[in-house]
CSV table of C-alpha atoms and ligand atoms in Angstrom, one decimal:
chain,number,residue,atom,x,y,z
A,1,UNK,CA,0.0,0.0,0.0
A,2,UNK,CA,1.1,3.3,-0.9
A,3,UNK,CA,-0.2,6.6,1.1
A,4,UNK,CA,-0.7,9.3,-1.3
A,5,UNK,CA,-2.4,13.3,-1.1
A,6,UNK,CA,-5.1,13.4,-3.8
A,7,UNK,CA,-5.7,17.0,-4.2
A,8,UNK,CA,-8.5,19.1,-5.4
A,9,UNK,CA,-8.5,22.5,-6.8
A,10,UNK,CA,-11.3,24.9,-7.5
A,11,UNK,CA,-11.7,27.8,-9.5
A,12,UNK,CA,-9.2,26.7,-12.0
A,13,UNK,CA,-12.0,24.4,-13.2
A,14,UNK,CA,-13.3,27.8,-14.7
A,15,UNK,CA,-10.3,28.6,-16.8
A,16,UNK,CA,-10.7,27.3,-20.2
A,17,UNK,CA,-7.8,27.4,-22.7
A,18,UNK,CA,-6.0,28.4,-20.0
A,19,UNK,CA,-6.1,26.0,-17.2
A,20,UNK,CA,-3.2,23.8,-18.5
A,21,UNK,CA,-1.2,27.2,-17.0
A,22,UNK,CA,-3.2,27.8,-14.1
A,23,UNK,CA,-2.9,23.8,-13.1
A,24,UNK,CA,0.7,23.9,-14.4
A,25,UNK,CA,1.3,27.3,-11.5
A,26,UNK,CA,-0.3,25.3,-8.6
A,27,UNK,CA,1.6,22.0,-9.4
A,28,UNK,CA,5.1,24.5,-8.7
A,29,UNK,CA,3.5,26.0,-5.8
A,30,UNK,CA,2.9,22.3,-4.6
A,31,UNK,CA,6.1,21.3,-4.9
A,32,UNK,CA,7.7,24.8,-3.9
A,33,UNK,CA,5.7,24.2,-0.6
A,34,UNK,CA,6.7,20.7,-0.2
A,35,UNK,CA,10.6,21.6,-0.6
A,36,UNK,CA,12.7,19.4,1.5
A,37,UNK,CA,9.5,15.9,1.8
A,38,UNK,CA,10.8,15.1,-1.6
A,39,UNK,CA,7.1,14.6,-2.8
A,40,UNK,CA,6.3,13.3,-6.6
A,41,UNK,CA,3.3,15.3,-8.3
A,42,UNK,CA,1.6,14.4,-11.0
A,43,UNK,CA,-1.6,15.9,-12.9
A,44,UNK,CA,-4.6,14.0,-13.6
A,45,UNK,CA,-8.1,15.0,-14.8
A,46,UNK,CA,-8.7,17.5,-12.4
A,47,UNK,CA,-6.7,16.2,-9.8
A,48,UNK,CA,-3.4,16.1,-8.3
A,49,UNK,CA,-1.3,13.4,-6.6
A,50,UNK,CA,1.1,13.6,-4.1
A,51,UNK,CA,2.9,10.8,-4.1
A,52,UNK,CA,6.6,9.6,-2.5
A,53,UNK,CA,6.0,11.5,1.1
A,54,UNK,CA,7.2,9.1,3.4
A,55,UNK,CA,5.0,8.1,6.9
A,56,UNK,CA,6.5,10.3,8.9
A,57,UNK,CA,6.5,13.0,7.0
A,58,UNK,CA,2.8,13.3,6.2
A,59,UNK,CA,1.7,15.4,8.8
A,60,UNK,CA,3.3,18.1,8.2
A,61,UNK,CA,3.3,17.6,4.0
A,62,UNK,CA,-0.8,17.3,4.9
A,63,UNK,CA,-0.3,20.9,6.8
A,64,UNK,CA,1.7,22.9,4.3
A,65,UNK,CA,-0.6,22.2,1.7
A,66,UNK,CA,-3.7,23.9,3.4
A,67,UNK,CA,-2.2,27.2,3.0
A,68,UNK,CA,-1.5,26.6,-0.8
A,69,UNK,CA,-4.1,28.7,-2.7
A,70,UNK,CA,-5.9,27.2,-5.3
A,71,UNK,CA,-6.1,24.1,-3.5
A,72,UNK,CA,-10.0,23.0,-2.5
A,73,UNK,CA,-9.2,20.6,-0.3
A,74,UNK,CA,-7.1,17.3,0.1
A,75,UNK,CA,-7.9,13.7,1.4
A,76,UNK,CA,-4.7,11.2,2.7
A,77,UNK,CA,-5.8,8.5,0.7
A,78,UNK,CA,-4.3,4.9,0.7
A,79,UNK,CA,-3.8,3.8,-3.4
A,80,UNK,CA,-3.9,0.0,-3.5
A,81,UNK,CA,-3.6,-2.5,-6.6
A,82,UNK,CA,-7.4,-2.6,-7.7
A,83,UNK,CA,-8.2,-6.3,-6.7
A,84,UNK,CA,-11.3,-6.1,-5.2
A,85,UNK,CA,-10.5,-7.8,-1.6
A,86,UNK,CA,-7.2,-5.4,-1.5
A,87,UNK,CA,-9.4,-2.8,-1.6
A,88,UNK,CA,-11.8,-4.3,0.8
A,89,UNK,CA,-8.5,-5.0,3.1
A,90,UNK,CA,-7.4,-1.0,2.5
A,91,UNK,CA,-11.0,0.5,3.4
A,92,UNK,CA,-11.7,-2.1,6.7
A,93,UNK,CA,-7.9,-0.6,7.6
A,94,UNK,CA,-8.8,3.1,7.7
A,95,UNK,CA,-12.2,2.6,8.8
A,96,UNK,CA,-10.5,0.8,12.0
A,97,UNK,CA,-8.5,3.8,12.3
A,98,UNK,CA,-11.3,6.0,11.7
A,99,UNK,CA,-13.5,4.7,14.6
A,100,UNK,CA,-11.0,4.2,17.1
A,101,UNK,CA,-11.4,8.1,17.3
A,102,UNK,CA,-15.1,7.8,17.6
A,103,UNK,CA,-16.4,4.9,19.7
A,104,UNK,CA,-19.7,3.7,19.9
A,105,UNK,CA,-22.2,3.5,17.2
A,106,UNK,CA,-21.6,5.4,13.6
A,107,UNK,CA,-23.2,6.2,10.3
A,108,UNK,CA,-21.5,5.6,7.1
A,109,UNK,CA,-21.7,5.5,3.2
A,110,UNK,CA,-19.9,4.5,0.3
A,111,UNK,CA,-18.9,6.9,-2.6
A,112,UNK,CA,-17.4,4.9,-5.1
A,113,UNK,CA,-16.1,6.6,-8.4
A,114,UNK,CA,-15.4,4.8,-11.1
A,115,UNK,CA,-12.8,6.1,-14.1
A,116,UNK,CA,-11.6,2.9,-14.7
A,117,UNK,CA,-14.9,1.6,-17.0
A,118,UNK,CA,-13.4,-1.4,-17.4
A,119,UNK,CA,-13.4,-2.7,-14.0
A,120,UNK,CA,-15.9,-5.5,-13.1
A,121,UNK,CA,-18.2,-3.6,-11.4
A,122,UNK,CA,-19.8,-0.1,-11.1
A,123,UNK,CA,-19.7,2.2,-9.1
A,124,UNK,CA,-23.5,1.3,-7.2
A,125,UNK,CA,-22.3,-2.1,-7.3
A,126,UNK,CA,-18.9,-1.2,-5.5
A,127,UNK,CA,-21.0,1.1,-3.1
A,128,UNK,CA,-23.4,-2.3,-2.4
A,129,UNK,CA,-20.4,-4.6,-1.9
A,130,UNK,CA,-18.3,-2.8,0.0
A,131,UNK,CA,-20.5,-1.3,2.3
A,132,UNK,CA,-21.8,-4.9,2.7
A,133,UNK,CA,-17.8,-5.8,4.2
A,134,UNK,CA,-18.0,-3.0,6.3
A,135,UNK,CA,-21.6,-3.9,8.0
A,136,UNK,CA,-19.9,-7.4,8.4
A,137,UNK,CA,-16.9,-6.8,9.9
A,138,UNK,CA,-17.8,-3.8,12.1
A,139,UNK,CA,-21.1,-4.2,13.6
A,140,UNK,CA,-21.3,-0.7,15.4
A,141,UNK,CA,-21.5,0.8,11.6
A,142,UNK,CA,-25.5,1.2,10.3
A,143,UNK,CA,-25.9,3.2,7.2
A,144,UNK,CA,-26.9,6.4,6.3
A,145,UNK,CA,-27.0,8.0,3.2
A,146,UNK,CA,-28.2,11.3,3.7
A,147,UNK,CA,-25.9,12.6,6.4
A,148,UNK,CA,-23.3,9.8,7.0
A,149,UNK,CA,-21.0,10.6,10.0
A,150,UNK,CA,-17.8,9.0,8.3
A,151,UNK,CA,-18.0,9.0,4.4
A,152,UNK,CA,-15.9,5.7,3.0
A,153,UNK,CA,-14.4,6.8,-0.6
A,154,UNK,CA,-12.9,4.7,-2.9
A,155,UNK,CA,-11.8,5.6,-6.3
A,156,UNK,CA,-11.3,3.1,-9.3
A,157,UNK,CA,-8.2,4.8,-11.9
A,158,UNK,CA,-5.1,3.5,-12.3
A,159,UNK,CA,-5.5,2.1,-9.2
A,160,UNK,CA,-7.6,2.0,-6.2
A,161,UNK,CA,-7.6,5.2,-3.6
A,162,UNK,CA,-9.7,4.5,-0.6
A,163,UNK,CA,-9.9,8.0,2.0
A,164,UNK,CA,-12.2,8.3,4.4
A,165,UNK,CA,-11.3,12.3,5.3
A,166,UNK,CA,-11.3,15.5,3.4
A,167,UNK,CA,-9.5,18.3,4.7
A,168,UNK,CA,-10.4,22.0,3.6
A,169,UNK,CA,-7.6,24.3,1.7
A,170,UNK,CA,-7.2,27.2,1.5
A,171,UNK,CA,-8.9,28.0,-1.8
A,172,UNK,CA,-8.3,31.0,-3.9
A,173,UNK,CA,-6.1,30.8,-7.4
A,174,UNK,CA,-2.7,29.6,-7.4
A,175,UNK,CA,-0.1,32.6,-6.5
A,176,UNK,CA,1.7,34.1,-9.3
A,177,UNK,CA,-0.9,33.5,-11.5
A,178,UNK,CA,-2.6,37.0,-11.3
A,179,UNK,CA,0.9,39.2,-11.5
A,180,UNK,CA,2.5,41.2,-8.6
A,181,UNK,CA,2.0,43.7,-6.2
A,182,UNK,CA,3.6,45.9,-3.2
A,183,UNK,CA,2.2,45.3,0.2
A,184,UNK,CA,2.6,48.6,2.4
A,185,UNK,CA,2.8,46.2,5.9
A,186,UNK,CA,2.7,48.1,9.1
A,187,UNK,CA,3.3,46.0,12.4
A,188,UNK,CA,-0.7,46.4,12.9
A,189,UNK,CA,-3.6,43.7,12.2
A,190,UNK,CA,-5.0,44.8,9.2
A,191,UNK,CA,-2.2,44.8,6.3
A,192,UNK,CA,-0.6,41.5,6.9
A,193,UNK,CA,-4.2,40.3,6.4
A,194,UNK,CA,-4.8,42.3,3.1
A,195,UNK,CA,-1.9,40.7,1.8
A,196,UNK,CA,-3.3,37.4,2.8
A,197,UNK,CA,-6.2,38.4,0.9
A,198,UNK,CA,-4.4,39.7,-2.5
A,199,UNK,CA,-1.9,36.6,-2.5
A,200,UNK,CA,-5.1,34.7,-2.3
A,201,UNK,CA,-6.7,35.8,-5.6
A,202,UNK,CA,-3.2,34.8,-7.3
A,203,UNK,CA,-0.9,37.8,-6.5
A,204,UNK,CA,3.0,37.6,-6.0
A,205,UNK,CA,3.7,40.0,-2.9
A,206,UNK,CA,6.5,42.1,-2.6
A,207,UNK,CA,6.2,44.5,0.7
A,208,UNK,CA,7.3,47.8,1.3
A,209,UNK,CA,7.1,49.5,5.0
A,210,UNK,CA,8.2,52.9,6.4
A,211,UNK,CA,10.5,52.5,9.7
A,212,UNK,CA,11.4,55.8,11.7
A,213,UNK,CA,14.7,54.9,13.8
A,214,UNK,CA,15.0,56.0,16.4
A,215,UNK,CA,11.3,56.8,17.6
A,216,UNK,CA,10.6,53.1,16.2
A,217,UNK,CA,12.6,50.9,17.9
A,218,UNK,CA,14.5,47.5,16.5
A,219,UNK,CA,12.2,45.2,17.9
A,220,UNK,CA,9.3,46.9,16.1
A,221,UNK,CA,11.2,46.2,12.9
A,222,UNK,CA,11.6,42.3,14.1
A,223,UNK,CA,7.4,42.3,14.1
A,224,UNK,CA,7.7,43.1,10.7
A,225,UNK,CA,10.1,41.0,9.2
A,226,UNK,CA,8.0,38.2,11.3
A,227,UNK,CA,5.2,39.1,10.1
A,228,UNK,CA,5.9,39.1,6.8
A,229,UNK,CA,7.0,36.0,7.0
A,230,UNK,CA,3.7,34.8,8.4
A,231,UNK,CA,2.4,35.8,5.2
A,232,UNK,CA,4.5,34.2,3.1
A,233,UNK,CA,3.4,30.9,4.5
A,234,UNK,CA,0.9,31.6,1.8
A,235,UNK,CA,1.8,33.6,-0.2
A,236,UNK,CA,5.3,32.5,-0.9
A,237,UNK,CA,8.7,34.5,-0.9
A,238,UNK,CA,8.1,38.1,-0.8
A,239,UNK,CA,10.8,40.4,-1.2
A,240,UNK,CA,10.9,43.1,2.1
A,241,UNK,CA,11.8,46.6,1.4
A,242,UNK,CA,12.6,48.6,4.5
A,243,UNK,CA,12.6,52.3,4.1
A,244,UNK,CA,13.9,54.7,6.5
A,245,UNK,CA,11.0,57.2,7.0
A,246,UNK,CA,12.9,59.4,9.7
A,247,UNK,CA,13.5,62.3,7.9
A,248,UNK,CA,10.6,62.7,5.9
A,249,UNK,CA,8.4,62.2,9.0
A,250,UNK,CA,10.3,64.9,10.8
A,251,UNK,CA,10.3,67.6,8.2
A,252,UNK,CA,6.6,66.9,7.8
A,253,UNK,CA,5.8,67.5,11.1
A,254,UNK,CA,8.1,71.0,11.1
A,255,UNK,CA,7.1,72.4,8.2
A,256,UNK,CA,3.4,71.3,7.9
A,257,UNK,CA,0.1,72.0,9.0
A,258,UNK,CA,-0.5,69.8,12.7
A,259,UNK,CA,-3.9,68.2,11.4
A,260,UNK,CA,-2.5,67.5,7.9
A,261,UNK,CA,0.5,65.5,8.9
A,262,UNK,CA,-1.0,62.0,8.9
A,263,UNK,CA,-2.5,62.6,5.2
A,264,UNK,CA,0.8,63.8,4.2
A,265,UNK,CA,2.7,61.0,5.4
A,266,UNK,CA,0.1,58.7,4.4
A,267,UNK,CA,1.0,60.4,0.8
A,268,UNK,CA,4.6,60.0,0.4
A,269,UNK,CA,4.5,56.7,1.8
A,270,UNK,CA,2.2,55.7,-1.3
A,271,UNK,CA,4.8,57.4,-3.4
A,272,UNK,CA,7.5,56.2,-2.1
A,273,UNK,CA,6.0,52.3,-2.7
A,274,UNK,CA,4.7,53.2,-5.9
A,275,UNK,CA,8.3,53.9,-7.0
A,276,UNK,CA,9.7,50.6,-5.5
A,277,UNK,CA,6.8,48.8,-7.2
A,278,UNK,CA,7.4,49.6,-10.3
A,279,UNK,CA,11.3,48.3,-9.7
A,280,UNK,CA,10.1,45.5,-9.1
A,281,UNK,CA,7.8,45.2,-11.6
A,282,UNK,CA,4.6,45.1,-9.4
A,283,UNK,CA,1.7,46.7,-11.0
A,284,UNK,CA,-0.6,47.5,-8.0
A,285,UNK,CA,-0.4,48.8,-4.3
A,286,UNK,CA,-2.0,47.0,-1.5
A,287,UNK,CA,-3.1,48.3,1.6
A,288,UNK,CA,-5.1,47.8,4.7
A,289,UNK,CA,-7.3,50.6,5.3
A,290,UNK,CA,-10.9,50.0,6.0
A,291,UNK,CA,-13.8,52.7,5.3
A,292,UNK,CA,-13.9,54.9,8.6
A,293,UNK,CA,-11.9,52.9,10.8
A,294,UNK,CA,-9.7,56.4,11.4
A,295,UNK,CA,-9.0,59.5,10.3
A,296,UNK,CA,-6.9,59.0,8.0
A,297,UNK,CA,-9.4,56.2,5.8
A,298,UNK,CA,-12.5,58.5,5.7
A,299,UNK,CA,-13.9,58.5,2.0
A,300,UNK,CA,-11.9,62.2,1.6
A,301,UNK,CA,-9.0,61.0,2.8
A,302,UNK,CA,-9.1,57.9,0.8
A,303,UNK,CA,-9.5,60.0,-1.9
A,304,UNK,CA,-6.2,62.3,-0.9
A,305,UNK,CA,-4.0,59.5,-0.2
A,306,UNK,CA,-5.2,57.9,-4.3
A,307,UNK,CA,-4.1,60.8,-5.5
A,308,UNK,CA,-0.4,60.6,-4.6
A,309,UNK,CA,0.2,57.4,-7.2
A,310,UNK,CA,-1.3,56.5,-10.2
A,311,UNK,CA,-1.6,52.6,-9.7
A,312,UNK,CA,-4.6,50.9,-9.1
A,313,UNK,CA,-4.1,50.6,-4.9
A,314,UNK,CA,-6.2,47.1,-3.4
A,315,UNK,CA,-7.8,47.6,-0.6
A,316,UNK,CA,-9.5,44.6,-0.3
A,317,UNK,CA,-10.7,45.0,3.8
A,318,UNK,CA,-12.3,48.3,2.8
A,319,UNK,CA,-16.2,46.9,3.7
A,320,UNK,CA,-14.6,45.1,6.7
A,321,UNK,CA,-15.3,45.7,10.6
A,322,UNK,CA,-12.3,45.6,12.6
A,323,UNK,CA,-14.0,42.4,14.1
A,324,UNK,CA,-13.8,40.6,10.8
A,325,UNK,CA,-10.2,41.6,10.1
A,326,UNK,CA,-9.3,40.0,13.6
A,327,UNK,CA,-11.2,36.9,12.8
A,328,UNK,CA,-9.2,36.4,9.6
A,329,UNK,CA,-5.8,37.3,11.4
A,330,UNK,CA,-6.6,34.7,14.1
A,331,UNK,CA,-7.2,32.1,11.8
A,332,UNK,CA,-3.9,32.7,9.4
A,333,UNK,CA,-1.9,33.2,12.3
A,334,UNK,CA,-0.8,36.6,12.5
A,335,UNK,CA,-3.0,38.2,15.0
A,336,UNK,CA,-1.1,37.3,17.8
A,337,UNK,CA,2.1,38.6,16.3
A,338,UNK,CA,-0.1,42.0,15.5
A,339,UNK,CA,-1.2,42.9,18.6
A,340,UNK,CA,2.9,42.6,20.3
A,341,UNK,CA,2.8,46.3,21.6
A,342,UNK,CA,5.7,48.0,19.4
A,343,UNK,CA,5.4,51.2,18.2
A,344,UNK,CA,4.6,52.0,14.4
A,345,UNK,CA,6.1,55.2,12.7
A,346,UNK,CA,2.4,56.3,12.1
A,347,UNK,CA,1.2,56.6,16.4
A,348,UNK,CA,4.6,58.4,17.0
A,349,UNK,CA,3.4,61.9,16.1
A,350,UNK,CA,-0.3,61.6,16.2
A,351,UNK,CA,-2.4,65.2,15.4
A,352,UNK,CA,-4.6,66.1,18.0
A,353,UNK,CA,-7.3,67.0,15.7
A,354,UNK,CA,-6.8,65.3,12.4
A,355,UNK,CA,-8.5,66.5,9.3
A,356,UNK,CA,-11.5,64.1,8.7
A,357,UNK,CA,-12.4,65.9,5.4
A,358,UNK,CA,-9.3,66.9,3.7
A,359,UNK,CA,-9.5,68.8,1.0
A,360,UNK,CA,-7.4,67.9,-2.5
A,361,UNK,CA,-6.0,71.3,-3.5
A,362,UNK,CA,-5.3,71.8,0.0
A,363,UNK,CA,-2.9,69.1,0.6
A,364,UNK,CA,-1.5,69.0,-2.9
A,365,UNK,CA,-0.5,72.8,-1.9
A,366,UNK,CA,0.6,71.4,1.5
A,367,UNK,CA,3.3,68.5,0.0
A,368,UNK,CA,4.2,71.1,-2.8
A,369,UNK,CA,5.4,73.7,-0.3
A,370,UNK,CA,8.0,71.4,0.7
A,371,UNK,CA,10.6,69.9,-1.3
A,372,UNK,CA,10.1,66.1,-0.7
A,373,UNK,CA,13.1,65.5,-4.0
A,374,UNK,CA,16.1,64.6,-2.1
A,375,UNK,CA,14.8,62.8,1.0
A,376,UNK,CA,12.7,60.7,-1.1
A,377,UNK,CA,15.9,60.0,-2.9
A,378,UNK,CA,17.6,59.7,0.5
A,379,UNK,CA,15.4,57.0,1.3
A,380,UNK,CA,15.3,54.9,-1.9
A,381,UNK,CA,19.1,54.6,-1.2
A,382,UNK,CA,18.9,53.6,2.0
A,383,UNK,CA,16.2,51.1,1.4
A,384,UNK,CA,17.7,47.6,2.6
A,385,UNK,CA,16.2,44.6,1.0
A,386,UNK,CA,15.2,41.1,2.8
A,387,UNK,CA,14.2,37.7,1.0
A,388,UNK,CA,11.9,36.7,3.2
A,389,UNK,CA,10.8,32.9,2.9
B,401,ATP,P1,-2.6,48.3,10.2
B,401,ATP,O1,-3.3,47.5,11.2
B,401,ATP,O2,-2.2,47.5,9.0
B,401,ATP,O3,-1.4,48.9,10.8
B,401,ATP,P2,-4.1,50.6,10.6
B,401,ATP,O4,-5.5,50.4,10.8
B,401,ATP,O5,-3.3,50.8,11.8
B,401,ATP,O6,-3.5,49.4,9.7
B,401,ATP,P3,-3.0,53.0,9.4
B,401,ATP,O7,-1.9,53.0,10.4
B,401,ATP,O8,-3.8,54.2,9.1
B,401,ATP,O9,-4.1,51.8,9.7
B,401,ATP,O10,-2.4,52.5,8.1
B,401,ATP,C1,-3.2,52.3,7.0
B,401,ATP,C2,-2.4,51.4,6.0
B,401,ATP,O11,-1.2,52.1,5.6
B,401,ATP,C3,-1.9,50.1,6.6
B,401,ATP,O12,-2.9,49.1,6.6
B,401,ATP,C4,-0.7,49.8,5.8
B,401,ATP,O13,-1.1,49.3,4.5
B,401,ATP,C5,-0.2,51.2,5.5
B,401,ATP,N1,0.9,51.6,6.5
B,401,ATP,C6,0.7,52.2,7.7
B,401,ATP,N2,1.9,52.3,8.4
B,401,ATP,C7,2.8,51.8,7.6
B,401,ATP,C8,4.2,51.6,7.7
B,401,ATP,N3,4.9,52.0,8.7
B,401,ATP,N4,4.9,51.0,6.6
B,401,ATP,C9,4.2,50.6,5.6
B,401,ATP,N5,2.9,50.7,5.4
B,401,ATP,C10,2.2,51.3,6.4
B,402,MG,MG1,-1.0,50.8,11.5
């Protein structure tokens, strides 16, 4: 008997001509996230099998996959020679396993798919016999076939793959297949979760944030890089870009109006990534601002910020209530990094009376009465790269 992960993907079904590419992009995902387990994959009508990961190592080969987008969801299944009392051998096997974890009675069913046409029976038949061994050999097991507690499956292709668990994945299309963009990541809850989002409709993430040594301290730059590399669980390696924000910050807050100075920052940090992005050949800008969670993400100031850059910027937690975004970080893991109480470059200096309505002419005039040039020039050179995996 061989254990292999038979793998389902979903909206890839969708693709047409295309999906040859978009199955072709998960497959190297897969594998990517399997590095090191030496797994074999191979494509196969509208599945994928994981074959070669040894005992041991299936756990964990089993865990890494659910955070690969694109796939649906995956079942350990054993894949046995197709003679019928092997695969009657094979099913009793994991059904033993199964209900040690559940004792006392239980409801079942048999799914049987058939690809094979040529094997001896069909797939009702194979449903009929085989849920006939079961009965036999475990008598705590009575049928039911509308909502069976454990559901026995047994496939008929090449071979036979009998599974009796399906675990859910993390859906989505497979990353890279939708082109790259710049995550601005802050050490707070809500942008490590946009990117989530973004990676999870196919995107390649490269991240940009603003650090303000000293008023932001090393260990706050540490929350970053770690979370970061939360997301990249998912999302794959993403290329860090940290920019030292000090000066600009400070000459904002000398030279500009109080209540303007989070808009403005707000503005030349969207500059600032915008440029980066394009280096690195992202076409988009992705953020984590909601509608009205502060000040600074009013529909105005929205509006002010868009302005600075001429990408499209994703905001994809912008109908989200902070309650949402925290549900989402707790399950992909970074919430608890989040909420470790370092300081972020944007609650260093914050206005006492922000501008809730800002006004576009006004804050163009605002940034143009300074001469951002050099600093931002300043900063782009100072800029220090990570690879984060
Ligand atoms: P978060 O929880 O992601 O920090 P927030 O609700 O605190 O978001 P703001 O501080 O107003 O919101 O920031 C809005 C968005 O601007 C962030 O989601 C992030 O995309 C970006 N941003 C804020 N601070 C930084 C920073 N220091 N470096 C890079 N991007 C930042
Ligand atoms: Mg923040």
């Amino acid at each position: 008997m061989e254990k292999v992960l038979l793998v389902r993907y979903t909206e890839i079904h969708l693709k047409g001509l295309n999906r040859p590419y978009f199955e072709r992009a998960l497959a190297d995902n897969m594998k990517r996230a399997l590095r090191g387990l030496e797994p074999k994959i191979e494509r196969e009508h509208g599945r994928i099998y994981v074959r070669g990961i040894s005992e041991e190592n299936f756990p964990e080969a089993q865990e890494r996959l659910t955070r690969v987008f694109g796939i649906h969801s995956l079942s350990p299944a054993s894949a046995v020679d197709k003679d019928w009392e092997t695969v009657v051998q094979a099913a009793a096997e994991l059904m033993e396993k199964e209900l040690e974890s559940r004792p006392g009675k239980a409801t079942f069913k048999v799914l049987a798919r058939r690809s094979d046409k040529h094997y001896f029976m069909n797939s009702d038949e194979i449903n009929r016999e085989l849920g006939g061994r079961m009965l036999e050999r475990f008598p705590q097991l009575s049928v039911d076939v509308h909502k069976p507690e454990i559901k026995l499956s047994v496939e008929i292709r090449d071979m036979a793959y009998v599974y009796c668990s399906e675990i859910p994945g993390a859906n989505g299309m497979p990353t890279g297949t939708a082109g790259k963009a710049s995550l601005l990541i802050s050490g707070g809850i809500d942008s490590p979760v946009a990117g989530y989002m973004m990676a999870k409709r196919g995107l390649t993430l490269s991240a940009v944030h603003f650090y303000s040594y000293p008023y932001t301290s090393e260990r706050a730059r540490d929350k970053v890089v770690e979370l970061t590399r939360l997301v990249s669980r998912y999302a794959g390696e993403i290329r860090l870009h940290l920019v030292p924000f000090t000066d600009i910050q400070m000459t904002i807050y000398e030279k500009c109006p109080e209540k303007e100075t989070t808009i403005l920052m707000r503005r030349l940090m969207m500059r600032i990534a915008e440029t980066i992005a394009r280096e690195e050949g992202a076409q988009a800008l992705i953020t984590g601002e909601s509608l009205g969670q502060v000040a600074s993400q009013t529909l105005e100031a929205l509006a002010v910020t868009n302005d600075a850059v001429s990408m499209p910027v994703f905001r994809p937690l912008i109908g989200f209530d902070k309650d949402e975004i925290m549900d989402v970080a707790r399950r992909i893991g970074t919430y608890e990094t989040s909420i470790l109480p370092y300081e972020d470059c944007c609650t260093v200096f914050v206005p006492k009376h922000p501008v809730t309505r800002p006004k576009l002419d006004e804050l163009r005039a605002s940034e143009a009465a300074v001469d951002f040039t050099e600093m931002i020039e300043k900063a782009l050179e100072n800029t220090e790269v990570m690879v984060i995996k």
